[in-house]
Amino acid sequence: MKKKSQKAKEELYRRGKDVANLSACQALIEWDERTYMPLKAADQRAEMNSLLAGLIHDKFTDPKIGDLISELENSDAIKDPEAVDAVNIREFRRSYDRATKVPKRLVEELARATSLGQGVWTKGRHSGHFEEFYPLLEQILKLRKEQAEALGYKDDPYDALLEDYEPGATIAEISRVFDGFRPELVKFVHAIIDSGKRPDVSLITRSYPTERQEMFGEMVSTAIGFDYTAGRLDVTTHPFCTSFGPGDTRITTHYDPNNFAKAFFGIIHEAGHGIYDQGLPVEHWGTPMGEFVSLGIHESQSRMWENMVARSRPFWDNFLPIAKCFFPDALTGVKVEDFYFAVNDVRPSLIRIEADEVTYNLHIMLRFEMERAFFSGDLKVRDIPGAWNEKFKKYFGIAPRNDAEGCFQDVHWSAGYIGYFPTYALGNLYAAQFFVQAEKELGNLHDMFSRGEFMPLKNWLNEKIHSQGKRYRAGKLCEVITGKRLSHKPMMKYLKGKYSPLYGL
Ligand code: CO
């Protein structure tokens, strides 16, 4: 690299690091807001937050950053597109363009509409009536369409929104995968319902003292590789995982002393996210090479640990005897096959966040179909409830009694998050495909789990995914790791292999 480009690169990376540090400050006060902040601090906190958001935006959209990127794009730094500097320049360009292409007026209007939208949506959730929400949702859609036009896209304006969450993903590619998945999954869900078999889920809702749940959760998340010398576990209402850079990744959970599954699988889920963050390459912190790929890939990590590992039979062969020491009142005399079945209860349910790993994907595909239709204008906002209920009945065999447990149960659309939902199902599908590959390379993973050995899988994920930062887009990463593009087949095979014996199919 020429001396002048070298200087431009150092300047760009230094500025990138400043933005990353400011963003980390913002993430830290948000973490505090969602865990320990006193109620009366809300107004002052909002001011702190908006000041930081403004500083971050100004720093990152400084025209000097654009100049540095352009200079580097004309240098030999981008010769090898998968080399560290080329990846960083490509990704700085992408974020810079996305931050500068949308007019300030539109950014502000969107912020206002979504903040109002969430308020009115919350009211609707309590009353079950959303008529007041309709005009706001229409407004949000209009603004998001304008935003898509400002950002640009190749085939479909929805693709521009997907870029916020799953860079490189397109409506065409997601439809290809979902269209193969949907009919097989609907058939399988109906077979499970028709089997009439049900686990005894009362095992899960016995008395599980909170302090013991915390100790057990910390122990198991440590066993799968979450590093508590570089992280914490705290309590919140809506669990999440956040990071402030190398050495500080925080997970959260919500305990219910009469439900073992909620906090436990939540902790493992968030620890899966946390293990990804802790595995990002420290030397690239502050540049895109030190960042995660996409929400879908992030979710593939949490879902793999939560479902494919922690809801597997060998996992409980290993951990149930230990759990019995923590929870003797609840678990003495409980057989591992009964406990395993109880944590894998599949049933059609109305609420997405309570869904099991089989039906969950249907909840997502339904939302993807709905938001495609109303974003393109094919479906009017006032017709969403009818269309939702009809599809829901077809997929799940049940129908919601009102829109609060139906089409408007999630906060996403009111917050303007259109294009977000598909990343949840993509995460599941990536997880299944990665797991098959890990097993090919490492040998029988279930044998390892039954001996309490999780480091081979964790180290494999570190090497193949976490340490790669943003080198590849999600779809490409999948091809590089597994040799194939994303398919629903590994997921379907996994679900059938696990649930057919449980439900006698
Ligand atoms: Co998650």
Short mmCIF file of C-alpha atoms and ligand atoms in Angstrom, two decimals:
data_model
loop_
_atom_site.label_atom_id
_atom_site.label_comp_id
_atom_site.label_asym_id
_atom_site.label_seq_id
_atom_site.Cartn_x
_atom_site.Cartn_y
_atom_site.Cartn_z
CA MET A 1 0.00 0.00 0.00
CA LYS A 2 1.30 3.44 -0.92
CA LYS A 3 2.25 5.81 1.89
CA LYS A 4 -0.62 8.20 1.16
CA SER A 5 -3.22 5.40 1.20
CA GLN A 6 -1.66 4.04 4.37
CA LYS A 7 -2.25 7.43 6.01
CA ALA A 8 -5.83 7.59 4.74
CA LYS A 9 -6.47 4.11 6.10
CA GLU A 10 -5.12 4.95 9.54
CA GLU A 11 -7.23 8.11 9.63
CA LEU A 12 -10.39 6.21 8.60
CA TYR A 13 -9.83 3.45 11.15
CA ARG A 14 -9.13 5.97 13.91
CA ARG A 15 -12.40 7.74 13.14
CA GLY A 16 -14.17 4.37 12.95
CA LYS A 17 -12.89 3.53 16.41
CA ASP A 18 -14.14 6.84 17.80
CA VAL A 19 -17.61 6.08 16.46
CA ALA A 20 -17.41 2.56 17.89
CA ASN A 21 -16.44 3.91 21.32
CA LEU A 22 -19.28 6.42 21.29
CA SER A 23 -21.70 3.69 20.24
CA ALA A 24 -20.42 1.55 23.10
CA CYS A 25 -21.18 4.41 25.52
CA GLN A 26 -24.68 4.55 24.11
CA ALA A 27 -25.08 0.76 24.44
CA LEU A 28 -23.87 0.94 28.04
CA ILE A 29 -26.43 3.53 29.10
CA GLU A 30 -29.12 1.56 27.24
CA TRP A 31 -28.12 -1.58 29.12
CA ASP A 32 -28.39 0.37 32.36
CA GLU A 33 -31.77 1.74 31.31
CA ARG A 34 -33.08 -1.80 30.80
CA THR A 35 -31.62 -3.27 34.00
CA TYR A 36 -30.95 -0.96 36.96
CA MET A 37 -32.01 2.59 36.06
CA PRO A 38 -34.39 4.16 38.60
CA LEU A 39 -37.82 5.00 37.19
CA LYS A 40 -37.41 8.75 37.67
CA ALA A 41 -34.24 8.87 35.55
CA ALA A 42 -36.13 8.26 32.29
CA ASP A 43 -36.33 11.86 31.01
CA GLN A 44 -32.71 12.70 31.72
CA ARG A 45 -31.66 9.38 30.21
CA ALA A 46 -33.56 10.12 27.01
CA GLU A 47 -31.60 13.39 26.75
CA MET A 48 -28.27 11.63 27.26
CA ASN A 49 -29.25 9.11 24.66
CA SER A 50 -30.31 11.57 22.02
CA LEU A 51 -27.19 13.71 22.55
CA LEU A 52 -25.01 10.64 21.99
CA ALA A 53 -27.06 9.55 18.96
CA GLY A 54 -26.54 13.00 17.42
CA LEU A 55 -22.79 12.96 18.12
CA ILE A 56 -22.44 9.51 16.59
CA HIS A 57 -24.39 10.53 13.50
CA ASP A 58 -22.38 13.75 13.01
CA LYS A 59 -19.07 12.00 13.49
CA PHE A 60 -19.91 9.19 11.11
CA THR A 61 -21.44 11.35 8.37
CA ASP A 62 -18.54 13.84 8.37
CA PRO A 63 -17.74 14.36 4.64
CA LYS A 64 -14.09 13.72 5.50
CA ILE A 65 -15.03 10.06 6.07
CA GLY A 66 -16.55 9.93 2.60
CA ASP A 67 -13.35 11.42 1.14
CA LEU A 68 -11.15 8.89 2.93
CA ILE A 69 -13.29 6.00 1.71
CA SER A 70 -13.19 7.30 -1.88
CA GLU A 71 -9.43 7.69 -1.71
CA LEU A 72 -8.99 4.13 -0.50
CA GLU A 73 -11.39 2.80 -3.12
CA ASN A 74 -8.97 4.15 -5.72
CA SER A 75 -5.95 2.50 -4.11
CA ASP A 76 -4.60 -1.05 -4.19
CA ALA A 77 -6.08 -1.62 -0.71
CA ILE A 78 -9.16 -3.19 -2.31
CA LYS A 79 -7.22 -5.54 -4.62
CA ASP A 80 -8.24 -8.72 -2.81
CA PRO A 81 -11.94 -8.24 -1.92
CA GLU A 82 -11.78 -10.66 0.98
CA ALA A 83 -8.68 -9.21 2.61
CA VAL A 84 -9.08 -7.26 5.85
CA ASP A 85 -8.67 -3.73 4.47
CA ALA A 86 -10.88 -4.35 1.44
CA VAL A 87 -13.65 -5.71 3.66
CA ASN A 88 -13.40 -2.72 5.97
CA ILE A 89 -13.50 -0.24 3.09
CA ARG A 90 -16.46 -2.05 1.49
CA GLU A 91 -18.41 -2.00 4.77
CA PHE A 92 -17.47 1.57 5.73
CA ARG A 93 -18.74 2.59 2.29
CA ARG A 94 -21.99 0.72 2.80
CA SER A 95 -22.72 2.26 6.22
CA TYR A 96 -21.58 5.71 5.17
CA ASP A 97 -23.90 5.67 2.15
CA ARG A 98 -26.80 4.41 4.20
CA ALA A 99 -26.22 7.11 6.80
CA THR A 100 -25.90 9.95 4.31
CA LYS A 101 -28.36 9.03 1.55
CA VAL A 102 -31.51 9.54 3.61
CA PRO A 103 -32.47 13.20 4.04
CA LYS A 104 -32.51 14.48 7.62
CA ARG A 105 -36.18 15.47 7.30
CA LEU A 106 -37.09 11.83 6.55
CA VAL A 107 -35.00 10.50 9.44
CA GLU A 108 -36.78 12.85 11.82
CA GLU A 109 -40.24 12.08 10.43
CA LEU A 110 -39.58 8.37 10.80
CA ALA A 111 -38.38 8.82 14.37
CA ARG A 112 -41.54 10.76 15.19
CA ALA A 113 -43.94 8.35 13.44
CA THR A 114 -42.42 5.26 15.04
CA SER A 115 -42.33 6.79 18.49
CA LEU A 116 -46.02 7.75 18.16
CA GLY A 117 -46.70 4.38 16.54
CA GLN A 118 -45.31 2.45 19.48
CA GLY A 119 -47.36 4.50 21.93
CA VAL A 120 -50.62 3.91 20.10
CA TRP A 121 -49.75 0.27 19.48
CA THR A 122 -49.19 -0.24 23.24
CA LYS A 123 -52.66 1.17 23.90
CA GLY A 124 -54.09 -1.20 21.30
CA ARG A 125 -52.40 -4.15 22.95
CA HIS A 126 -54.25 -3.39 26.16
CA SER A 127 -57.63 -2.71 24.59
CA GLY A 128 -57.42 -5.22 21.73
CA HIS A 129 -58.52 -2.47 19.31
CA PHE A 130 -56.09 -1.06 16.77
CA GLU A 131 -58.22 1.29 14.61
CA GLU A 132 -56.25 4.24 15.98
CA PHE A 133 -53.02 2.50 14.96
CA TYR A 134 -53.99 2.06 11.28
CA PRO A 135 -53.23 5.63 10.07
CA LEU A 136 -49.90 5.57 11.92
CA LEU A 137 -48.90 2.27 10.36
CA GLU A 138 -49.86 3.69 6.96
CA GLN A 139 -47.65 6.70 7.69
CA ILE A 140 -44.75 4.49 8.77
CA LEU A 141 -45.10 2.44 5.57
CA LYS A 142 -45.12 5.55 3.44
CA LEU A 143 -41.95 6.85 5.11
CA ARG A 144 -40.18 3.49 4.89
CA LYS A 145 -41.01 3.38 1.17
CA GLU A 146 -39.52 6.83 0.74
CA GLN A 147 -36.49 5.68 2.64
CA ALA A 148 -36.13 2.61 0.41
CA GLU A 149 -36.19 4.87 -2.65
CA ALA A 150 -33.52 7.12 -1.13
CA LEU A 151 -31.30 4.15 -0.29
CA GLY A 152 -31.79 2.42 -3.62
CA TYR A 153 -32.25 -1.26 -4.51
CA LYS A 154 -31.96 -3.57 -7.47
CA ASP A 155 -35.24 -5.45 -7.80
CA ASP A 156 -37.62 -4.77 -4.94
CA PRO A 157 -37.91 -1.84 -2.49
CA TYR A 158 -38.33 -4.36 0.35
CA ASP A 159 -34.70 -5.42 -0.31
CA ALA A 160 -33.56 -1.96 0.78
CA LEU A 161 -35.23 -2.54 4.16
CA LEU A 162 -33.76 -6.03 4.52
CA GLU A 163 -30.34 -4.38 4.26
CA ASP A 164 -30.89 -2.86 7.72
CA TYR A 165 -30.91 -6.30 9.30
CA GLU A 166 -29.56 -8.86 6.84
CA PRO A 167 -27.10 -7.22 4.42
CA GLY A 168 -27.16 -8.85 1.01
CA ALA A 169 -30.43 -10.71 1.56
CA THR A 170 -33.20 -10.29 -1.02
CA ILE A 171 -36.87 -11.03 -1.12
CA ALA A 172 -36.20 -13.42 -4.01
CA GLU A 173 -33.60 -15.44 -2.11
CA ILE A 174 -35.63 -15.62 1.11
CA SER A 175 -38.73 -16.65 -0.84
CA ARG A 176 -36.77 -19.41 -2.55
CA VAL A 177 -35.83 -20.90 0.83
CA PHE A 178 -39.18 -20.32 2.57
CA ASP A 179 -41.23 -21.65 -0.37
CA GLY A 180 -39.45 -24.98 -0.09
CA PHE A 181 -39.75 -25.03 3.68
CA ARG A 182 -43.38 -23.96 4.20
CA PRO A 183 -45.38 -26.92 2.76
CA GLU A 184 -43.18 -29.54 4.43
CA LEU A 185 -43.32 -27.75 7.76
CA VAL A 186 -47.11 -27.24 7.70
CA LYS A 187 -47.55 -30.95 6.98
CA PHE A 188 -45.21 -31.90 9.82
CA VAL A 189 -46.89 -29.58 12.33
CA HIS A 190 -50.27 -31.08 11.46
CA ALA A 191 -48.88 -34.61 11.88
CA ILE A 192 -47.65 -33.69 15.37
CA ILE A 193 -51.03 -32.20 16.34
CA ASP A 194 -52.85 -35.25 14.97
CA SER A 195 -50.59 -37.66 16.90
CA GLY A 196 -52.50 -36.70 20.05
CA LYS A 197 -49.32 -37.26 22.09
CA ARG A 198 -48.41 -34.64 24.68
CA PRO A 199 -45.61 -34.46 27.25
CA ASP A 200 -46.29 -33.85 30.93
CA VAL A 201 -45.27 -30.18 31.05
CA SER A 202 -46.10 -29.85 34.75
CA LEU A 203 -42.50 -30.93 35.43
CA ILE A 204 -41.37 -27.53 34.22
CA THR A 205 -43.78 -25.48 36.31
CA ARG A 206 -42.94 -26.87 39.72
CA SER A 207 -41.03 -24.84 42.31
CA TYR A 208 -37.64 -23.66 41.00
CA PRO A 209 -36.16 -21.10 43.44
CA THR A 210 -34.79 -18.05 41.64
CA GLU A 211 -31.30 -18.02 43.24
CA ARG A 212 -30.82 -21.62 42.24
CA GLN A 213 -31.98 -20.96 38.70
CA GLU A 214 -29.37 -18.23 38.53
CA MET A 215 -26.58 -20.49 39.79
CA PHE A 216 -27.59 -23.31 37.48
CA GLY A 217 -27.89 -20.97 34.50
CA GLU A 218 -24.45 -19.49 35.17
CA MET A 219 -22.92 -22.91 35.52
CA VAL A 220 -24.36 -24.27 32.28
CA SER A 221 -23.64 -21.12 30.26
CA THR A 222 -20.06 -21.31 31.52
CA ALA A 223 -19.89 -24.94 30.43
CA ILE A 224 -20.88 -24.07 26.86
CA GLY A 225 -18.24 -21.34 26.74
CA PHE A 226 -19.66 -17.99 27.86
CA ASP A 227 -16.82 -16.19 29.63
CA TYR A 228 -17.95 -14.46 32.84
CA THR A 229 -14.58 -12.76 33.26
CA ALA A 230 -15.60 -10.84 30.11
CA GLY A 231 -19.31 -10.63 30.78
CA ARG A 232 -22.21 -10.56 33.21
CA LEU A 233 -25.69 -11.97 33.71
CA ASP A 234 -28.37 -9.58 35.00
CA VAL A 235 -32.13 -9.37 35.32
CA THR A 236 -34.49 -7.50 33.01
CA THR A 237 -38.07 -7.57 31.69
CA HIS A 238 -37.38 -8.39 28.04
CA PRO A 239 -34.09 -10.34 27.89
CA PHE A 240 -31.31 -9.29 25.50
CA CYS A 241 -27.55 -9.46 24.98
CA THR A 242 -25.31 -6.45 24.44
CA SER A 243 -21.59 -5.78 24.08
CA PHE A 244 -19.41 -2.73 24.64
CA GLY A 245 -16.31 -4.07 22.97
CA PRO A 246 -13.77 -6.76 23.76
CA GLY A 247 -14.02 -7.92 27.32
CA ASP A 248 -17.55 -6.74 28.10
CA THR A 249 -20.53 -8.75 26.86
CA ARG A 250 -23.67 -8.72 28.99
CA ILE A 251 -26.58 -11.11 28.93
CA THR A 252 -29.88 -10.73 30.76
CA THR A 253 -32.78 -12.92 31.78
CA HIS A 254 -36.11 -12.92 33.54
CA TYR A 255 -36.82 -15.45 36.33
CA ASP A 256 -40.10 -17.10 37.14
CA PRO A 257 -39.82 -19.24 40.31
CA ASN A 258 -42.54 -21.51 38.93
CA ASN A 259 -41.14 -22.03 35.48
CA PHE A 260 -37.77 -23.62 34.81
CA ALA A 261 -37.76 -23.27 31.02
CA LYS A 262 -38.28 -19.52 30.64
CA ALA A 263 -35.10 -18.27 32.28
CA PHE A 264 -32.95 -21.32 31.58
CA PHE A 265 -33.40 -21.50 27.80
CA GLY A 266 -33.37 -17.70 27.73
CA ILE A 267 -29.95 -17.68 29.40
CA ILE A 268 -28.60 -20.26 26.96
CA HIS A 269 -30.07 -18.30 24.03
CA GLU A 270 -28.47 -15.03 25.15
CA ALA A 271 -25.22 -16.82 26.03
CA GLY A 272 -25.18 -18.08 22.42
CA HIS A 273 -25.35 -14.46 21.25
CA GLY A 274 -22.72 -13.57 23.85
CA ILE A 275 -20.31 -16.30 22.77
CA TYR A 276 -20.47 -14.85 19.25
CA ASP A 277 -19.65 -11.34 20.51
CA GLN A 278 -16.86 -12.63 22.75
CA GLY A 279 -15.41 -14.49 19.76
CA LEU A 280 -15.18 -11.46 17.47
CA PRO A 281 -11.55 -10.65 16.61
CA VAL A 282 -10.20 -8.21 19.21
CA GLU A 283 -7.52 -6.87 16.87
CA HIS A 284 -10.21 -5.55 14.51
CA TRP A 285 -12.40 -3.90 17.11
CA GLY A 286 -13.79 -0.60 15.90
CA THR A 287 -13.74 -1.65 12.24
CA PRO A 288 -16.25 -3.83 10.34
CA MET A 289 -13.87 -6.81 10.44
CA GLY A 290 -14.52 -6.82 14.18
CA GLU A 291 -18.32 -6.82 13.81
CA PHE A 292 -20.94 -9.55 13.42
CA VAL A 293 -22.26 -10.48 9.97
CA SER A 294 -26.02 -9.99 10.27
CA LEU A 295 -28.95 -10.53 12.61
CA GLY A 296 -29.66 -13.88 10.94
CA ILE A 297 -26.16 -15.17 11.62
CA HIS A 298 -26.30 -13.80 15.17
CA GLU A 299 -29.57 -15.61 15.75
CA SER A 300 -28.11 -18.81 14.28
CA GLN A 301 -25.68 -18.85 17.21
CA SER A 302 -28.27 -18.28 19.93
CA ARG A 303 -30.69 -20.78 18.41
CA MET A 304 -28.08 -23.46 17.94
CA TRP A 305 -27.10 -23.40 21.61
CA GLU A 306 -30.65 -22.99 22.85
CA ASN A 307 -32.39 -25.60 20.70
CA MET A 308 -29.96 -27.91 18.95
CA VAL A 309 -27.72 -28.24 22.01
CA ALA A 310 -29.67 -27.41 25.18
CA ARG A 311 -32.92 -29.07 24.09
CA SER A 312 -31.19 -32.26 22.95
CA ARG A 313 -31.50 -35.57 24.74
CA PRO A 314 -27.73 -36.09 25.37
CA PHE A 315 -27.51 -32.60 26.88
CA TRP A 316 -30.01 -33.67 29.55
CA ASP A 317 -28.41 -37.09 29.98
CA ASN A 318 -25.46 -35.04 31.18
CA PHE A 319 -27.19 -32.17 33.01
CA LEU A 320 -30.35 -33.64 34.55
CA PRO A 321 -28.45 -35.43 37.37
CA ILE A 322 -26.77 -32.11 38.17
CA ALA A 323 -30.07 -30.20 37.91
CA LYS A 324 -31.51 -32.64 40.47
CA CYS A 325 -28.94 -31.42 43.01
CA PHE A 326 -30.05 -27.83 42.41
CA PHE A 327 -33.78 -28.55 42.37
CA PRO A 328 -34.40 -31.66 44.47
CA ASP A 329 -38.01 -30.73 45.25
CA ALA A 330 -38.97 -30.40 41.60
CA LEU A 331 -36.87 -33.08 39.98
CA THR A 332 -36.34 -36.00 42.36
CA GLY A 333 -37.49 -39.16 40.61
CA VAL A 334 -38.00 -37.45 37.25
CA LYS A 335 -36.87 -39.58 34.31
CA VAL A 336 -34.66 -38.03 31.66
CA GLU A 337 -36.96 -39.09 28.81
CA ASP A 338 -39.89 -37.31 30.48
CA PHE A 339 -37.89 -34.16 31.13
CA TYR A 340 -36.53 -34.16 27.59
CA PHE A 341 -40.06 -34.51 26.16
CA ALA A 342 -41.36 -31.76 28.47
CA VAL A 343 -38.80 -29.22 27.20
CA ASN A 344 -39.72 -30.15 23.63
CA ASP A 345 -43.47 -29.68 23.80
CA VAL A 346 -44.79 -28.77 20.35
CA ARG A 347 -48.19 -27.20 20.07
CA PRO A 348 -49.83 -24.60 17.86
CA SER A 349 -49.92 -21.34 19.80
CA LEU A 350 -51.02 -17.81 19.05
CA ILE A 351 -48.01 -15.96 20.43
CA ARG A 352 -44.72 -16.01 18.53
CA ILE A 353 -42.41 -15.49 21.50
CA GLU A 354 -43.93 -18.46 23.30
CA ALA A 355 -43.67 -20.79 20.31
CA ASP A 356 -41.63 -24.01 20.24
CA GLU A 357 -38.82 -24.53 17.74
CA VAL A 358 -41.04 -26.37 15.22
CA THR A 359 -43.96 -23.96 14.92
CA TYR A 360 -41.77 -20.88 15.43
CA ASN A 361 -40.71 -20.86 11.80
CA LEU A 362 -44.33 -20.79 10.65
CA HIS A 363 -44.97 -17.73 12.80
CA ILE A 364 -42.10 -16.03 10.97
CA MET A 365 -43.06 -17.08 7.46
CA LEU A 366 -46.57 -15.77 8.07
CA ARG A 367 -45.17 -12.37 9.11
CA PHE A 368 -42.86 -12.30 6.09
CA GLU A 369 -45.82 -12.92 3.74
CA MET A 370 -47.91 -10.28 5.48
CA GLU A 371 -45.29 -7.54 5.46
CA ARG A 372 -44.39 -8.20 1.85
CA ALA A 373 -48.05 -7.82 0.93
CA PHE A 374 -48.76 -4.63 2.88
CA PHE A 375 -45.41 -3.04 2.06
CA SER A 376 -45.98 -3.52 -1.67
CA GLY A 377 -49.52 -2.14 -1.33
CA ASP A 378 -51.19 -5.41 -2.36
CA LEU A 379 -52.76 -5.57 1.08
CA LYS A 380 -54.40 -2.53 2.69
CA VAL A 381 -53.64 -1.90 6.35
CA ARG A 382 -57.30 -2.28 7.33
CA ASP A 383 -57.34 -5.71 5.66
CA ILE A 384 -54.37 -7.05 7.66
CA PRO A 385 -56.48 -8.64 10.45
CA GLY A 386 -58.68 -10.61 8.07
CA ALA A 387 -55.78 -11.82 5.96
CA TRP A 388 -53.80 -12.73 9.07
CA ASN A 389 -56.58 -14.76 10.67
CA GLU A 390 -57.25 -16.69 7.49
CA LYS A 391 -53.58 -17.65 7.03
CA PHE A 392 -53.18 -18.42 10.72
CA LYS A 393 -56.06 -20.87 10.63
CA LYS A 394 -54.58 -22.57 7.58
CA TYR A 395 -51.11 -22.99 9.12
CA PHE A 396 -51.94 -23.66 12.77
CA GLY A 397 -55.53 -24.89 12.78
CA ILE A 398 -56.49 -22.21 15.33
CA ALA A 399 -57.48 -18.55 15.12
CA PRO A 400 -56.81 -15.59 17.42
CA ARG A 401 -59.71 -14.03 19.32
CA ASN A 402 -58.44 -10.49 18.78
CA ASP A 403 -55.62 -8.60 17.08
CA ALA A 404 -53.59 -8.23 20.29
CA GLU A 405 -53.01 -11.97 20.17
CA GLY A 406 -53.12 -11.92 16.37
CA CYS A 407 -51.62 -9.67 13.73
CA PHE A 408 -50.56 -6.84 16.06
CA GLN A 409 -48.97 -8.85 18.89
CA ASP A 410 -45.39 -7.79 18.06
CA VAL A 411 -43.84 -4.37 18.55
CA HIS A 412 -41.82 -4.56 15.30
CA TRP A 413 -44.14 -2.93 12.74
CA SER A 414 -45.05 -0.09 15.08
CA ALA A 415 -41.35 0.61 15.50
CA GLY A 416 -40.85 0.62 11.72
CA TYR A 417 -38.97 -2.70 11.78
CA ILE A 418 -40.18 -4.03 8.45
CA GLY A 419 -37.84 -6.66 7.03
CA TYR A 420 -36.67 -7.76 10.48
CA PHE A 421 -38.83 -10.87 11.00
CA PRO A 422 -37.25 -13.08 8.31
CA THR A 423 -33.91 -12.93 10.16
CA TYR A 424 -35.34 -15.09 12.96
CA ALA A 425 -36.18 -17.99 10.64
CA LEU A 426 -32.98 -17.49 8.64
CA GLY A 427 -31.15 -17.88 11.95
CA ASN A 428 -32.78 -21.25 12.57
CA LEU A 429 -31.99 -22.44 9.06
CA TYR A 430 -28.36 -21.32 9.19
CA ALA A 431 -28.01 -23.02 12.59
CA ALA A 432 -29.19 -26.36 11.21
CA GLN A 433 -26.93 -26.16 8.17
CA PHE A 434 -23.88 -25.16 10.25
CA PHE A 435 -24.58 -27.93 12.77
CA VAL A 436 -24.54 -30.61 10.05
CA GLN A 437 -21.20 -29.29 8.81
CA ALA A 438 -19.74 -29.12 12.34
CA GLU A 439 -20.69 -32.73 12.87
CA LYS A 440 -19.07 -33.72 9.55
CA GLU A 441 -15.83 -32.12 10.64
CA LEU A 442 -15.85 -32.89 14.37
CA GLY A 443 -17.57 -36.26 14.66
CA ASN A 444 -20.65 -37.15 16.68
CA LEU A 445 -21.59 -34.01 18.61
CA HIS A 446 -24.33 -35.71 20.61
CA ASP A 447 -21.77 -38.13 22.08
CA MET A 448 -19.76 -35.12 23.17
CA PHE A 449 -22.80 -33.40 24.72
CA SER A 450 -23.64 -36.52 26.72
CA ARG A 451 -20.15 -36.28 28.25
CA GLY A 452 -20.55 -32.56 28.91
CA GLU A 453 -18.08 -31.62 26.18
CA PHE A 454 -19.06 -28.42 24.39
CA MET A 455 -15.69 -26.86 23.60
CA PRO A 456 -15.20 -28.66 20.26
CA LEU A 457 -18.41 -27.09 18.90
CA LYS A 458 -17.72 -23.71 20.52
CA ASN A 459 -14.17 -23.58 19.14
CA TRP A 460 -15.41 -24.60 15.69
CA LEU A 461 -17.94 -21.74 15.72
CA ASN A 462 -15.21 -19.37 16.93
CA GLU A 463 -12.98 -20.33 14.04
CA LYS A 464 -15.54 -20.59 11.22
CA ILE A 465 -17.88 -17.73 12.11
CA HIS A 466 -16.93 -15.46 15.01
CA SER A 467 -13.31 -14.77 14.11
CA GLN A 468 -14.32 -13.88 10.52
CA GLY A 469 -16.05 -10.64 11.51
CA LYS A 470 -17.84 -9.14 8.52
CA ARG A 471 -15.52 -10.73 5.94
CA TYR A 472 -18.44 -12.41 4.12
CA ARG A 473 -22.12 -11.63 3.71
CA ALA A 474 -24.36 -14.22 5.38
CA GLY A 475 -25.20 -16.15 2.21
CA LYS A 476 -21.55 -16.32 1.17
CA LEU A 477 -20.41 -17.29 4.67
CA CYS A 478 -22.83 -20.21 4.53
CA GLU A 479 -21.38 -21.34 1.20
CA VAL A 480 -17.80 -20.94 2.40
CA ILE A 481 -18.45 -22.99 5.55
CA THR A 482 -20.83 -25.66 4.26
CA GLY A 483 -20.05 -25.71 0.54
CA LYS A 484 -23.74 -25.11 -0.24
CA ARG A 485 -26.11 -22.22 -0.33
CA LEU A 486 -28.75 -21.94 2.37
CA SER A 487 -31.47 -24.57 2.17
CA HIS A 488 -34.41 -25.60 4.36
CA LYS A 489 -33.42 -29.26 4.07
CA PRO A 490 -30.97 -29.57 7.01
CA MET A 491 -33.58 -27.90 9.26
CA MET A 492 -36.39 -30.16 8.09
CA LYS A 493 -34.20 -33.21 8.53
CA TYR A 494 -33.22 -32.08 12.02
CA LEU A 495 -36.86 -31.48 13.05
CA LYS A 496 -38.04 -34.82 11.68
CA GLY A 497 -35.12 -36.70 13.22
CA LYS A 498 -35.83 -35.20 16.62
CA TYR A 499 -39.62 -34.96 16.79
CA SER A 500 -40.80 -38.04 14.85
CA PRO A 501 -39.67 -40.44 17.64
CA LEU A 502 -41.08 -38.12 20.35
CA TYR A 503 -44.52 -37.99 18.71
CA GLY A 504 -44.52 -41.56 17.39
CA LEU A 505 -44.58 -40.51 13.73
CO CO B 1 -31.91 -13.80 19.83
#
